[in-house]
Amino acid sequence: MSEAHVVLDGVTRVFARAAQEPLHALGPIDLTLKRGEFFAVVGPSGCGKSTLLDAIAGLSVVTDGVVRIDGQAVAGSVPPGVGVVFQDDASFPWLTVEDNIAFGLRRQGVDGAEVARRVADALSLMGLTDFARAYPAQLSGGMRQRVCIARTLVLQPRLILLDEPFGALDQQTRLLMGDELLNLWRKTGATILLITHALDEAAMLSDRVGVMSARPGRFLEIVETRWPRDRDSTIVSSPEFGAAASRLWTLLRAESLKAMQHQARAQTV
Amino acid sequence: MSALEAQRPRAPSWLAGRGFDTAVFAALVLLLWQGAHLWGGEVAMTTPLGTLLFTAKTLASAEFWPHAYATLSAFLIALVIAASSGILIGAVLGFHRLSGEVAEPVLVAIYSIPKVTLYPIILLFFGIGIAAEVAFGALHGIIPVILFTMNAVRNIKPVYIKSARVMRVSGWPLFRTVLLPATLPEVFTGLRVGFSLTLIGTLLSEMFGSKRGIGFVLMQAIGLHNMDVIMSLTFLLVAFAGSVNVLLLAIDHRLHRRA
Ligand SMILES: Nc1ncnc2c1ncn2[C@@H]1O[C@H](COP(=O)(O)OP(=O)(O)O)[C@@H](O)[C@H]1O
Ligand SMILES: [Mg+2]
């Protein structure tokens, strides 16, 4: 269980900008995700969380450092066995819900009966069975996000990266989706990296929570929660949960203030 | 969702449908037409019935079809050129941000000037004949196709491409399964606008620099003040362009409803 799955070694990302000084968005970051662990990342907005996700998924070329998945360096291309749920709505508006979910499977040449079986499972897991033939435009933002989650899960990734996937959901649904995610995590044994702005979500779901600084994002501290593996959302009422959440907030408060001041300054220039 | 729709009280389907609106509109046009005839007399405007009768006679005549054929073939060639090169140029300008930014104001300028001002140049280049007609038609149609395609490509959400990459889709499959469907609604709108403008361009070209085609016959009739011919040809053109446009609009709406 404690074997390394993803290793980040000095990962840094600097964006070149036209007619402006380069923007140092991230790093340097050293981090090891253990195989099968549930790791959450919290940090003020604009601190480089999505940039970190792109680097791990091989969707961008890092300025410095290296990302290794299963010991293999990720170099600007997506390694197999990685699934990503993006912050922006990525459902394809020209496909029905079921065709969206089947998209990756079909492209990989999985046979029709198997596609149908896995899509049906994913639809019922995400509560979308009644909307199988609807188009994304007919769904709410939260439901579209569930379509994207389902589209990722049917591919049975070993490493799942989620970028604020429950942002569009109300609090109750968010807690329930969190439980579903925990179930799935236990069932599949996948490694999960969850980016979130909700401290309670991070504290409730994960084994460890990485707290990031304001830009350029670095890990200030990694908080261990020590929850049992078969936890669920009922732990939000336990005193340990309160302690973990308040620890996160203490760490984040100063950074969030800094990020707000950054933004205020950016707006006045 | 569908349950809610079912509960909402509805007008009878013949009243609610687009068919009803179209029928009302057609009736109004006929009424105004008849009114214009009564007010201006036979010299200014023939009656709807008279026009219909004359149109039937025109369709039955042997002289009409070579002209119709000439117009149709010039128009179709122009349309194919406008559509294919418009999509190609638009896609290049959309993907290559810098050239797109340079070209856009130029294209908008060309789009807004009356193309008739360019007609002498076209004639100089191609001489009188089908080549000039095709060129003038395509010149009208190509600009909206370029502009709409360029914007369609620019507006592809980057997260679609990222998602495809994570699902290990790239190259031709990426084009066919993501880029193409993502841009189709906007490109189609461009083609729809391009259709109408190409037709106008072809007819204008026939009116001012040709010895054949519907545009030429129309121009002759105007010279002779032959109201019957003018009205029936106009009627045929409106009927053709109108019905194709209704069809294209229906497809357009269908495509955009999903986007
Ligand atoms: N392609 C880019 N070019 C320039 N700056 C970028 C680019 N992508 C992100 N940034 C900047 O990098 C910083 C981090 O962005 P991001 O990773 O999206 O933050 P987060 O997800 O934590 O809110 C932000 O200041 C953002 O404006
Ligand atoms: Mg983000």
Coordinates of C-alpha atoms and ligand atoms in Angstrom, one line a residue:
Chain A
M1 CA 0.0 0.0 0.0
S2 CA 2.8 2.4 0.7
E3 CA 4.5 2.0 -2.7
A4 CA 4.9 5.2 -4.7
H5 CA 2.5 5.7 -7.6
V6 CA 3.1 9.3 -8.6
V7 CA 6.3 11.2 -7.8
L8 CA 6.8 14.9 -8.4
D9 CA 10.4 16.1 -8.2
G10 CA 11.0 19.9 -8.2
V11 CA 8.0 20.4 -10.6
T12 CA 7.8 24.1 -11.6
R13 CA 5.6 25.9 -14.1
V14 CA 6.3 29.4 -15.4
F15 CA 4.0 30.8 -18.1
A16 CA 5.6 33.0 -20.7
R17 CA 3.4 36.0 -21.4
A18 CA 3.3 38.5 -24.3
A19 CA 4.6 41.9 -23.3
Q20 CA 4.6 41.0 -19.6
E21 CA 7.1 39.4 -17.3
P22 CA 6.7 35.6 -17.1
L23 CA 4.2 34.3 -14.5
H24 CA 5.6 31.8 -12.0
A25 CA 2.4 29.8 -11.3
L26 CA 3.7 26.7 -9.6
G27 CA 6.4 25.1 -7.6
P28 CA 9.0 23.9 -7.1
I29 CA 6.9 20.9 -5.8
D30 CA 8.1 17.7 -4.3
L31 CA 5.3 15.2 -3.6
T32 CA 4.8 11.5 -3.6
L33 CA 1.3 9.9 -3.9
K34 CA 1.2 6.4 -2.5
R35 CA -0.6 3.8 -4.6
G36 CA -4.2 3.6 -3.5
E37 CA -4.2 6.7 -1.4
F38 CA -6.8 9.5 -1.4
F39 CA -5.0 12.8 -1.5
A40 CA -6.7 16.2 -1.5
V41 CA -5.3 19.5 -2.5
V42 CA -6.6 22.8 -1.1
G43 CA -5.3 26.3 -1.8
P44 CA -6.5 29.8 -2.5
S45 CA -7.9 30.4 -5.9
G46 CA -5.2 31.1 -8.6
C47 CA -2.5 29.4 -6.6
G48 CA -1.8 26.9 -9.4
K49 CA -4.0 23.9 -8.5
S50 CA -5.2 23.3 -12.0
T51 CA -1.7 23.9 -13.3
L52 CA -0.5 21.1 -11.0
L53 CA -3.2 18.8 -12.3
D54 CA -2.2 19.5 -16.0
A55 CA 1.4 18.7 -15.1
I56 CA 0.6 15.4 -13.5
A57 CA -1.7 14.4 -16.3
G58 CA 1.0 15.1 -18.9
L59 CA -1.3 17.8 -20.5
S60 CA 1.4 20.4 -20.2
V61 CA 5.2 20.5 -20.4
V62 CA 6.7 21.6 -17.0
T63 CA 9.3 24.3 -17.0
D64 CA 11.5 22.5 -14.5
G65 CA 11.5 19.2 -12.6
V66 CA 9.9 15.9 -13.5
V67 CA 6.7 14.0 -12.9
R68 CA 6.9 10.2 -12.7
I69 CA 4.0 7.8 -12.8
D70 CA 4.9 4.2 -12.0
G71 CA 8.5 5.3 -12.4
Q72 CA 8.0 6.5 -16.0
A73 CA 8.7 10.2 -16.6
V74 CA 5.6 12.0 -18.0
A75 CA 6.7 14.1 -20.9
G76 CA 3.9 16.2 -22.4
S77 CA 1.8 13.2 -23.2
V78 CA -0.9 11.5 -21.2
P79 CA 0.2 8.1 -19.8
P80 CA -2.3 5.2 -19.8
G81 CA -4.4 4.5 -16.8
V82 CA -4.9 8.2 -15.9
G83 CA -8.4 9.7 -15.7
V84 CA -9.1 13.4 -15.3
V85 CA -12.3 15.2 -14.4
F86 CA -11.7 18.9 -15.3
Q87 CA -12.9 22.0 -13.5
D88 CA -14.7 23.3 -16.7
D89 CA -17.7 21.5 -18.1
A90 CA -16.1 19.1 -20.6
S91 CA -19.3 17.1 -21.6
F92 CA -19.6 17.1 -25.4
P93 CA -22.8 18.9 -26.3
W94 CA -23.2 17.1 -29.6
L95 CA -23.4 13.7 -27.9
T96 CA -26.2 12.3 -25.7
V97 CA -25.3 11.4 -22.1
E98 CA -24.8 7.8 -22.9
D99 CA -22.7 8.5 -25.9
N100 CA -20.6 10.9 -23.9
I101 CA -20.0 8.2 -21.3
A102 CA -19.2 5.6 -24.0
F103 CA -16.8 8.0 -25.9
G104 CA -13.5 6.8 -24.5
L105 CA -14.5 3.1 -24.5
R106 CA -15.5 3.3 -28.2
R107 CA -12.3 5.1 -29.1
Q108 CA -10.4 2.3 -27.4
G109 CA -12.2 -0.3 -29.5
V110 CA -14.0 -2.0 -26.6
D111 CA -16.7 -4.3 -28.0
G112 CA -20.3 -3.1 -28.1
A113 CA -21.8 -5.4 -25.5
E114 CA -19.1 -4.5 -23.0
V115 CA -19.5 -0.8 -23.7
A116 CA -23.3 -1.0 -23.1
R117 CA -22.7 -2.9 -19.8
R118 CA -20.2 -0.5 -18.4
V119 CA -22.2 2.6 -19.5
A120 CA -25.3 1.2 -17.9
D121 CA -23.4 0.7 -14.6
A122 CA -21.9 4.2 -14.7
L123 CA -25.3 5.7 -15.5
S124 CA -26.9 4.1 -12.5
L125 CA -23.9 4.9 -10.2
M126 CA -24.2 8.6 -11.1
G127 CA -28.0 8.6 -11.0
L128 CA -28.2 9.5 -14.7
T129 CA -30.2 6.4 -16.0
D130 CA -33.3 8.5 -16.8
F131 CA -31.2 10.9 -18.7
A132 CA -29.3 8.5 -20.9
R133 CA -30.7 9.9 -24.1
A134 CA -30.7 13.5 -23.1
Y135 CA -28.2 16.0 -24.4
P136 CA -26.0 17.9 -22.0
A137 CA -27.8 21.2 -22.8
Q138 CA -30.9 19.8 -21.2
L139 CA -29.1 19.0 -17.9
S140 CA -28.0 21.2 -15.0
G141 CA -24.4 22.0 -14.4
G142 CA -24.1 19.5 -11.6
M143 CA -25.5 16.7 -13.8
R144 CA -23.2 17.6 -16.6
Q145 CA -20.3 17.3 -14.2
R146 CA -21.6 13.8 -13.2
V147 CA -21.6 12.9 -16.9
C148 CA -17.9 13.8 -17.0
I149 CA -17.2 11.8 -13.9
A150 CA -18.9 8.8 -15.4
R151 CA -17.0 9.2 -18.7
T152 CA -13.8 9.1 -16.7
L153 CA -14.7 6.2 -14.4
V154 CA -15.9 3.8 -17.2
L155 CA -12.3 3.7 -18.4
Q156 CA -11.3 2.3 -15.0
P157 CA -8.2 4.5 -14.5
R158 CA -5.6 3.6 -11.8
L159 CA -5.0 7.2 -11.1
I160 CA -7.9 9.6 -10.9
L161 CA -7.4 13.4 -10.9
L162 CA -10.4 15.5 -10.1
D163 CA -10.4 19.3 -10.3
E164 CA -13.1 20.8 -8.2
P165 CA -15.6 18.2 -9.5
F166 CA -18.4 19.1 -7.1
G167 CA -18.2 22.9 -7.4
A168 CA -21.5 23.0 -9.2
L169 CA -23.4 20.9 -6.7
D170 CA -25.3 21.9 -3.6
Q171 CA -23.9 21.0 -0.1
Q172 CA -26.1 17.9 0.4
T173 CA -25.4 16.5 -3.0
R174 CA -21.8 17.2 -2.5
L175 CA -21.6 15.1 0.6
L176 CA -23.5 12.2 -1.1
M177 CA -21.2 12.4 -4.2
G178 CA -18.3 12.3 -1.7
D179 CA -19.6 9.1 -0.3
E180 CA -19.9 7.7 -3.8
L181 CA -16.4 8.7 -4.5
L182 CA -15.2 6.9 -1.3
N183 CA -17.1 3.8 -2.3
L184 CA -15.5 3.8 -5.7
W185 CA -12.1 4.4 -4.3
R186 CA -12.4 1.4 -2.0
K187 CA -13.9 -0.8 -4.7
T188 CA -11.2 0.0 -7.3
G189 CA -8.2 0.7 -5.2
A190 CA -7.3 3.6 -7.5
T191 CA -5.1 6.5 -6.4
I192 CA -7.2 9.7 -6.2
L193 CA -6.0 13.3 -6.3
L194 CA -8.9 15.6 -5.5
I195 CA -8.5 19.4 -5.9
T196 CA -11.2 21.2 -4.0
H197 CA -11.9 24.6 -2.5
A198 CA -14.1 23.1 0.2
L199 CA -12.1 22.4 3.3
D200 CA -14.7 20.1 4.8
E201 CA -14.7 18.0 1.7
A202 CA -10.9 17.7 1.8
A203 CA -11.0 16.9 5.5
M204 CA -13.7 14.3 5.2
L205 CA -12.6 12.4 2.1
S206 CA -8.9 12.1 2.1
D207 CA -6.0 10.3 3.8
R208 CA -3.8 13.4 3.4
V209 CA -4.5 17.0 2.5
G210 CA -1.9 19.1 0.8
V211 CA -2.3 22.8 1.7
M212 CA -0.9 25.1 -1.0
S213 CA 0.4 28.6 -0.6
A214 CA -0.7 31.6 -2.7
R215 CA 0.9 31.8 -6.1
P216 CA 3.5 30.5 -6.9
G217 CA 1.8 27.4 -5.4
R218 CA 3.9 25.2 -3.1
F219 CA 2.9 22.8 -0.4
L220 CA 2.9 24.6 3.0
E221 CA 2.1 21.5 4.9
I222 CA 0.6 18.1 4.3
V223 CA -2.0 17.2 6.9
E224 CA -2.7 13.6 7.7
T225 CA -6.3 12.7 8.7
R226 CA -5.9 9.1 9.8
W227 CA -9.5 8.1 8.9
P228 CA -10.3 4.4 8.6
R229 CA -10.6 3.2 5.0
D230 CA -14.3 2.5 5.3
R231 CA -15.3 6.0 6.3
D232 CA -18.2 8.0 5.0
S233 CA -19.8 11.4 5.3
T234 CA -21.1 10.7 8.8
I235 CA -17.6 11.5 10.2
V236 CA -18.4 15.2 9.7
S237 CA -20.0 15.1 13.1
S238 CA -17.0 13.7 14.9
P239 CA -14.6 15.9 16.9
E240 CA -11.6 14.7 14.9
F241 CA -13.2 16.1 11.8
G242 CA -13.7 19.5 13.4
A243 CA -10.0 19.5 14.5
A244 CA -8.8 18.6 11.0
A245 CA -11.0 21.2 9.2
S246 CA -9.9 23.9 11.6
R247 CA -6.3 23.0 11.2
L248 CA -6.7 23.4 7.4
W249 CA -8.4 26.8 7.8
T250 CA -5.6 28.0 10.2
L251 CA -3.1 27.2 7.5
L252 CA -5.1 28.6 4.6
R253 CA -6.4 31.8 6.1
A254 CA -3.2 33.8 5.7
E255 CA -2.7 32.5 2.1
S256 CA -6.2 33.3 1.1
L257 CA -5.8 36.8 2.3
K258 CA -2.6 37.1 0.3
A259 CA -4.4 35.7 -2.8
M260 CA -7.2 38.3 -2.4
Q261 CA -4.6 41.1 -2.2
H262 CA -2.9 39.8 -5.3
Q263 CA -6.2 39.9 -7.1
A264 CA -7.1 43.4 -5.8
R265 CA -3.7 44.7 -7.0
A266 CA -4.1 43.0 -10.4
Q267 CA -7.4 44.8 -10.8
T268 CA -6.0 48.2 -10.0
V269 CA -3.1 48.0 -12.4
Chain B
M1 CA -38.7 17.7 -17.7
S2 CA -41.0 16.1 -20.3
A3 CA -43.6 15.6 -17.6
L4 CA -43.7 19.4 -17.0
E5 CA -44.0 20.0 -20.7
A6 CA -46.9 17.6 -21.0
Q7 CA -48.8 19.5 -18.2
R8 CA -48.5 22.9 -19.8
P9 CA -51.7 23.7 -21.7
R10 CA -51.0 23.8 -25.4
A11 CA -52.5 25.5 -28.5
P12 CA -53.7 23.0 -31.1
S13 CA -50.7 21.7 -33.0
W14 CA -51.7 23.3 -36.3
L15 CA -51.8 26.7 -34.5
A16 CA -48.5 26.3 -32.6
G17 CA -46.5 24.9 -35.4
R18 CA -44.2 27.0 -37.6
G19 CA -46.4 26.0 -40.5
F20 CA -49.1 28.2 -39.2
D21 CA -46.8 31.3 -39.0
T22 CA -45.6 30.6 -42.5
A23 CA -49.2 30.4 -43.8
V24 CA -50.1 33.7 -42.1
F25 CA -47.1 35.4 -43.5
A26 CA -47.8 34.1 -47.0
A27 CA -51.4 35.3 -46.8
L28 CA -50.2 38.8 -45.8
V29 CA -47.8 39.0 -48.6
L30 CA -50.5 38.0 -51.1
L31 CA -52.8 40.6 -49.6
L32 CA -50.2 43.4 -50.0
W33 CA -49.4 42.2 -53.5
Q34 CA -53.0 42.4 -54.5
G35 CA -53.2 45.8 -52.8
A36 CA -50.2 47.1 -54.8
H37 CA -51.8 45.9 -58.0
L38 CA -55.1 47.7 -57.2
W39 CA -53.2 50.8 -56.3
G40 CA -50.6 50.9 -59.0
G41 CA -52.5 49.2 -61.8
E42 CA -51.3 46.5 -64.3
V43 CA -48.2 48.5 -65.3
A44 CA -46.8 48.6 -61.8
M45 CA -47.7 45.1 -60.6
T46 CA -49.5 42.1 -61.9
T47 CA -52.0 40.2 -59.8
P48 CA -50.9 37.1 -57.8
L49 CA -53.1 34.9 -59.9
G50 CA -51.8 36.4 -63.1
T51 CA -48.2 35.9 -62.0
L52 CA -48.9 32.2 -61.1
L53 CA -50.4 31.6 -64.5
F54 CA -47.5 33.3 -66.2
T55 CA -45.1 31.3 -64.1
A56 CA -46.7 28.1 -65.2
K57 CA -46.4 29.2 -68.8
T58 CA -42.7 30.1 -68.2
L59 CA -42.0 26.7 -66.7
A60 CA -43.6 25.0 -69.7
S61 CA -41.7 27.1 -72.3
A62 CA -38.5 25.8 -74.0
E63 CA -36.6 29.1 -73.7
F64 CA -36.7 29.2 -69.9
W65 CA -34.8 26.0 -69.1
P66 CA -31.4 26.8 -70.8
H67 CA -31.3 30.0 -68.8
A68 CA -32.3 28.2 -65.5
Y69 CA -29.7 25.6 -66.2
A70 CA -27.0 28.3 -66.8
T71 CA -27.9 30.1 -63.5
L72 CA -28.1 26.8 -61.6
S73 CA -24.7 25.5 -62.8
A74 CA -22.9 28.8 -62.2
F75 CA -24.5 29.0 -58.8
L76 CA -23.6 25.5 -57.8
I77 CA -20.0 25.8 -58.9
A78 CA -19.7 29.1 -57.0
L79 CA -21.3 27.5 -53.9
V80 CA -18.9 24.6 -53.9
I81 CA -15.9 26.9 -54.3
A82 CA -17.2 29.3 -51.6
A83 CA -18.0 26.5 -49.2
S84 CA -14.8 24.4 -49.6
S85 CA -12.3 27.2 -49.8
G86 CA -14.2 29.2 -47.2
I87 CA -14.0 26.4 -44.7
L88 CA -10.4 25.7 -45.4
I89 CA -9.3 29.3 -45.1
G90 CA -11.5 29.9 -42.0
A91 CA -10.0 26.8 -40.3
V92 CA -6.5 28.0 -41.0
L93 CA -7.2 31.5 -39.7
G94 CA -9.0 30.0 -36.7
F95 CA -6.1 27.7 -35.7
H96 CA -3.5 30.3 -36.5
R97 CA -4.4 33.0 -34.0
L98 CA -2.1 35.7 -35.4
S99 CA -3.1 35.5 -39.0
G100 CA -6.7 35.3 -37.9
E101 CA -6.4 38.6 -36.0
V102 CA -4.8 40.3 -39.0
A103 CA -7.3 38.9 -41.5
E104 CA -10.5 39.5 -39.5
P105 CA -10.9 43.3 -40.0
V106 CA -10.0 43.0 -43.7
L107 CA -12.6 40.3 -44.2
V108 CA -15.2 42.3 -42.3
A109 CA -14.4 45.3 -44.5
I110 CA -14.8 43.3 -47.7
Y111 CA -18.0 41.8 -46.3
S112 CA -19.6 45.2 -45.7
I113 CA -18.7 46.9 -49.0
P114 CA -21.1 46.5 -51.9
K115 CA -19.4 43.9 -54.1
V116 CA -20.7 45.5 -57.2
T117 CA -17.8 48.0 -56.9
L118 CA -15.5 45.0 -57.4
Y119 CA -17.3 43.9 -60.5
P120 CA -15.2 45.7 -63.1
I121 CA -12.1 44.1 -61.7
I122 CA -13.7 40.6 -61.9
L123 CA -14.8 41.2 -65.5
L124 CA -11.3 42.3 -66.4
F125 CA -9.9 39.2 -64.8
F126 CA -12.4 36.6 -66.1
G127 CA -14.1 38.3 -69.1
I128 CA -17.8 38.0 -69.7
G129 CA -19.1 34.5 -69.2
I130 CA -19.5 31.7 -66.7
A131 CA -16.1 32.2 -65.1
A132 CA -17.0 35.8 -64.0
E133 CA -20.4 34.6 -62.8
V134 CA -18.8 31.9 -60.7
A135 CA -16.2 34.2 -59.4
F136 CA -18.6 36.9 -58.4
G137 CA -21.0 34.4 -56.8
A138 CA -18.2 32.8 -54.8
L139 CA -16.8 36.2 -53.8
H140 CA -20.2 37.0 -52.1
G141 CA -20.5 33.6 -50.4
I142 CA -17.0 32.9 -49.2
I143 CA -16.6 35.7 -46.7
P144 CA -19.4 34.6 -44.3
V145 CA -18.2 31.0 -44.6
I146 CA -14.6 32.1 -43.6
L147 CA -15.8 34.3 -40.7
F148 CA -18.1 31.8 -39.2
T149 CA -15.6 28.9 -39.6
M150 CA -12.8 31.0 -38.1
N151 CA -15.0 31.8 -35.0
A152 CA -16.1 28.3 -34.7
V153 CA -12.5 27.0 -34.5
R154 CA -11.5 29.8 -32.1
N155 CA -14.4 29.0 -29.8
I156 CA -13.6 25.3 -29.4
K157 CA -13.4 24.9 -25.7
P158 CA -9.8 23.9 -24.8
V159 CA -11.2 21.4 -22.2
Y160 CA -12.7 19.4 -25.1
I161 CA -9.3 18.8 -26.5
K162 CA -7.8 18.1 -23.1
S163 CA -10.5 15.6 -22.4
A164 CA -9.8 13.9 -25.7
R165 CA -6.1 13.8 -25.0
V166 CA -6.7 12.2 -21.6
M167 CA -8.8 9.5 -23.3
R168 CA -5.8 9.1 -25.6
V169 CA -7.6 10.4 -28.7
S170 CA -5.4 12.4 -31.1
G171 CA -4.8 13.0 -34.8
W172 CA -7.5 12.1 -37.3
P173 CA -9.9 10.6 -34.7
L174 CA -9.6 13.8 -32.6
F175 CA -10.6 15.8 -35.7
R176 CA -13.4 13.5 -36.7
T177 CA -14.9 12.9 -33.2
V178 CA -14.3 16.2 -31.4
L179 CA -13.1 19.1 -33.6
L180 CA -15.6 18.5 -36.4
P181 CA -18.7 18.1 -34.3
A182 CA -17.7 21.0 -32.0
T183 CA -17.5 23.4 -34.9
L184 CA -20.3 22.1 -37.0
P185 CA -23.2 24.3 -35.8
E186 CA -21.3 27.5 -36.4
V187 CA -19.9 26.4 -39.7
F188 CA -23.3 25.4 -40.9
T189 CA -24.7 28.8 -40.1
G190 CA -21.9 30.2 -42.2
L191 CA -22.8 27.9 -45.1
R192 CA -26.5 28.9 -44.8
V193 CA -25.6 32.6 -45.1
G194 CA -23.1 31.8 -47.8
F195 CA -25.8 30.0 -49.8
S196 CA -28.0 33.1 -50.0
L197 CA -25.2 35.5 -50.8
T198 CA -23.7 33.2 -53.4
L199 CA -27.1 33.1 -55.2
I200 CA -27.4 36.9 -55.0
G201 CA -23.8 37.3 -56.4
T202 CA -24.5 34.9 -59.3
L203 CA -27.7 36.7 -60.3
L204 CA -26.1 40.1 -60.0
S205 CA -23.3 39.0 -62.2
E206 CA -25.7 37.7 -64.8
M207 CA -27.7 41.0 -64.7
F208 CA -24.7 43.2 -65.4
G209 CA -22.3 41.1 -67.5
S210 CA -23.8 38.1 -69.1
K211 CA -25.8 37.0 -72.1
R212 CA -27.5 34.1 -70.3
G213 CA -29.1 33.0 -67.1
I214 CA -32.1 34.2 -65.1
G215 CA -30.4 37.4 -64.1
F216 CA -29.9 38.3 -67.8
V217 CA -33.5 37.5 -68.7
L218 CA -34.6 39.6 -65.7
M219 CA -32.5 42.5 -66.8
Q220 CA -33.9 42.3 -70.4
A221 CA -37.4 42.2 -69.0
I222 CA -36.7 45.3 -66.9
G223 CA -35.5 47.1 -70.0
L224 CA -38.6 46.2 -71.9
H225 CA -40.8 46.8 -68.8
N226 CA -42.2 43.3 -69.2
M227 CA -44.0 43.1 -65.9
D228 CA -45.2 39.4 -66.4
V229 CA -41.7 38.1 -66.8
I230 CA -40.3 40.2 -64.0
M231 CA -42.9 39.1 -61.6
S232 CA -42.9 35.4 -62.5
L233 CA -39.0 35.2 -62.4
T234 CA -38.9 37.0 -59.1
F235 CA -41.6 34.7 -57.8
L236 CA -39.6 31.6 -58.9
L237 CA -36.4 32.9 -57.3
V238 CA -38.1 33.8 -54.0
A239 CA -39.8 30.4 -54.0
F240 CA -36.4 28.6 -54.6
A241 CA -34.3 30.6 -52.2
G242 CA -37.1 30.7 -49.6
S243 CA -37.7 27.0 -49.5
V244 CA -34.0 26.1 -49.4
N245 CA -33.5 28.6 -46.6
V246 CA -36.4 27.2 -44.6
L247 CA -34.8 23.8 -44.8
L248 CA -31.3 25.1 -43.9
L249 CA -32.7 27.1 -41.0
A250 CA -34.5 24.0 -39.6
I251 CA -31.2 22.1 -39.7
D252 CA -29.4 25.1 -38.2
H253 CA -31.8 25.3 -35.3
R254 CA -31.5 21.6 -34.7
L255 CA -27.7 21.8 -34.5
H256 CA -27.7 24.8 -32.2
R257 CA -30.3 23.4 -29.8
R258 CA -27.6 21.0 -28.6
A259 CA -24.8 23.5 -28.4
Ligands
LIG1 N1 -2.0 29.5 -20.0 C1 -1.7 30.4 -19.1 N2 -1.0 31.5 -19.4 C2 -0.7 32.4 -18.4 N3 -1.1 32.3 -17.1 C3 -1.8 31.2 -16.8 C4 -2.2 30.2 -17.7 N4 -2.9 29.2 -17.1 C5 -3.0 29.6 -15.8 N5 -2.4 30.8 -15.6 C6 -2.2 31.6 -14.3 O1 -1.6 30.7 -13.4 C7 -2.1 30.9 -12.1 C8 -2.6 29.6 -11.6 O2 -3.7 29.2 -12.4 P1 -4.6 27.9 -12.0 O3 -3.7 26.7 -11.9 O4 -5.7 27.8 -12.9 O5 -5.1 28.2 -10.5 P2 -6.2 27.5 -9.6 O6 -6.6 26.3 -10.3 O7 -5.4 27.2 -8.3 O8 -7.3 28.4 -9.3 C9 -3.2 31.9 -12.2 O9 -2.7 33.2 -11.8 C10 -3.6 31.9 -13.7 O10 -4.0 33.2 -14.1
MG2 MG -8.5 25.7 -11.0

